[in-house]
Amino acid sequence: MFRNTYDSDNTVFSPQGRLHQVEYALEAVKQGSAAVGLRSKTHAVLLALKRSTGELASYQQKMFRIDDHVGIAIAGLTSDARVLSNFMRQQAMSSKMLFNRPVPVNRLVGSIADKAQVNTQEYGRRPYGVGFLVIGHDQSGPHLYEFSPSGNSYEYFAMSIGARSQSAKTYLEKHYEEFADAPLEDLIRHGLHALRETLQQDKELNVNNTSIGLIGPTSEHETKATLPQGAFRILENEAVEPFLQTMVAKSTDSSAPAPAGASSSGAGGSSDVQMSG
Amino acid sequence: MDHFPTNWGRPRNDAYDAYGTFPLPHRPNNDTKDAFASGVQRTQQPIVTGTSVLALKYKDGIMMAADNLASYGSLARFKDVQRLHPVGKYTVIGAGGDISDFQYIQKFLEELIIEEFTSQDGHDLGPAEIHEYLSQVMYARRSKLNPLWNSLLVGGFKDGKSFLAYVDLLGTTYSASTLATGFGAYLAQPILRKEVEGKETELTEDEAIRIMETCIRVLYYRDARSIDKYQLATITADGVKISDSRHISTSWSFAEGIRGYGAQTQ
Amino acid sequence: MTSIGTGYDLSASTYSPDGRIFQVEYATKAVENSGTAIGVKVNDGIVLAVEKLIHSKLLVPEANRRIQTIDRHIGLATAGLLADGRNITTRARDEAVNYREAYNAPTPLKILADRLGLYVQAYTLYSSVRPFGISTILGAVDKDGPSLYVVEPSGVFFGYNGAAVGKGRQLAKTELEKLKLSELTTREAVYEAARIIYLVHEDAKEKEFELELSWIGKETDGVHLPVPKDLHRDAEAKAKAALETFE
């Protein structure tokens, strides 16, 4: 029934000092559709691929607003994500109540990482089955963090999670040095290009399956004014269209990395899973 | 606690079974039945107190002043108490009212500052955040009918901006370019307003010190809970500085002519 | 290993017939897979240094710290599961606050190490939890001067003059033993710590890493702080130079 003797619950170390249950939880994240995050000196952006279970079903929500200055994109179990994002909202409210200060993004991410760690150490729980990309803006500018069920959180210039996210990661690693000074439209275009890498052969990004979340000054393509200025907002449906228009077709995009198929999902496994430093 | 002294030391009410006529399990319940029976009494007044705190905005930031006296009623009980307290790198709080409550406030703010320091992420609490936090604590305590009996001034300077605000035992907050608590609110505030308002960006540190000295002197002459030893705090771009104790000069020669004051024979 | 498959190694609450608790031993394996962390105690201060392995070039440099501050005067570095390191950090901060509340004084490191030892040990007693997969180096300058402790996954803790945990601890310990710790200033110890981390890393031929340094001493006024940028850069440059002459 089990793959080995040491993977039945999360309170057991394997002889190599690994936690198999936690590693399986990281696999749960890869079952979810992909999300990409990246940031410049002025903006932080999330892009996510929404799934729908069929023609009659709506698309599953991939992004959540936490506060005016923080938003998340998720991959994995949506119900776990809702529990954690609720907790994040409480943290944000508490900071506003006590200090009248937007909660520093690193502390917010740290607080859910600490919660997740407990679920990797105590019997009768399972690790969360969801990964987050968190963007936020605070005193020290825009940020992008990855949160994972292992209880780790890291700050990145750009990152991707979810199914076939390795392909997106390859794209991001190739281009991330351009991001810092990129205007918002370019940043989003890079994000869409990276997200496109995670698609299966016959699929493409469209207004129905693409969400864009962003923080920072308004883009020329945005029609609705955001209040307060630069606050986190999620663009969906027709609001996404102008950004999709900016994409460069894949065949003519010389800088596009090798076709996804080879390096996609699961197999690449442990290389993007960092349990220990 | 039964708060009716007439009940003390005697059977509690008429139903008391003085001759043990009932068997034990059937004795009447003789617990006190007044409304205060299960009551507790919370702080009704401050005990050891400090008097006025003064603060003003000037060119470089905020200046705050308070004398060194802690009174026990009308007794000048402690004459070397510091009532200005730094909180982190950008803020000073000054307290009038109960000194032990103030010491408690100092303690929990210190814990807060250490908590902030240990995160080492560049997010420091400035005066505005500390004032907000204090006002939440003060309001929460007063809502539990258990106030911290102080009026506090919070002054600070961070990111090129100066901050000055007031919070008291009721949780009331107030902000202005000059503030004074206690007797100072009546005696010093008019002087401060006259000297400072409209000149916040021009006043030099020396001028600000002179204004403070004037106010402290007036207070020493007229506030019987004050002394002539005081400290000045400045919070500027250079950080927090709290001076050693200073002495205010006063002249009492006029008192010789006052009946019942000097060594008069009649 | 003979333990595998015997069934005596599936719970922290089970002894093997020869009296070992394998789950605790496996936890130390998690420590051994991690980047090296060292602590150096000299007469007037403490230096902590960590070899932070970089698993992606998309990481923001200097943002993801592995050395934590517990109280003004106490620093902590862990090797092992990163998330466990954060858990122990939270606990250590709570203990420090608790001591301060009770005694209105900075926590002596000996007491903090003792309390953390108890905490970690509790996780070796029950099948319902797993032991901590970390070794923790604690450094402080307290009322008795500088002190340095290491808390192991088993809950035992020892005081050290020079401590090393993680993958490269053997070589690091050999190098630490060569130092005349009683003659070094804290500043000099920063250079030595940087050199040792570089040396250990070179030896293991691992992926890229970032050096993390912190110190407590006269120059920091007894406060635990990251080593200033210019000193950090200089120590790194000297460490790289030393590598070339070493071989």
PDB file of C-alpha atoms in Angstrom, chain A residues 68 78 112 141 165 261:
ATOM      1  CA  ASP A  68      -4.783  46.527   0.026  1.00  0.00           C
ATOM      2  CA  THR A  78      -8.217  25.393  -2.667  1.00  0.00           C
ATOM      3  CA  ILE A 112       1.619  31.033   7.756  1.00  0.00           C
ATOM      4  CA  GLY A 141       8.963  48.216  -1.786  1.00  0.00           C
ATOM      5  CA  SER A 165       5.835  25.019 -13.335  1.00  0.00           C
ATOM      6  CA  GLY A 261       7.088  18.551 -22.663  1.00  0.00           C
TER       7      GLY A 261
END
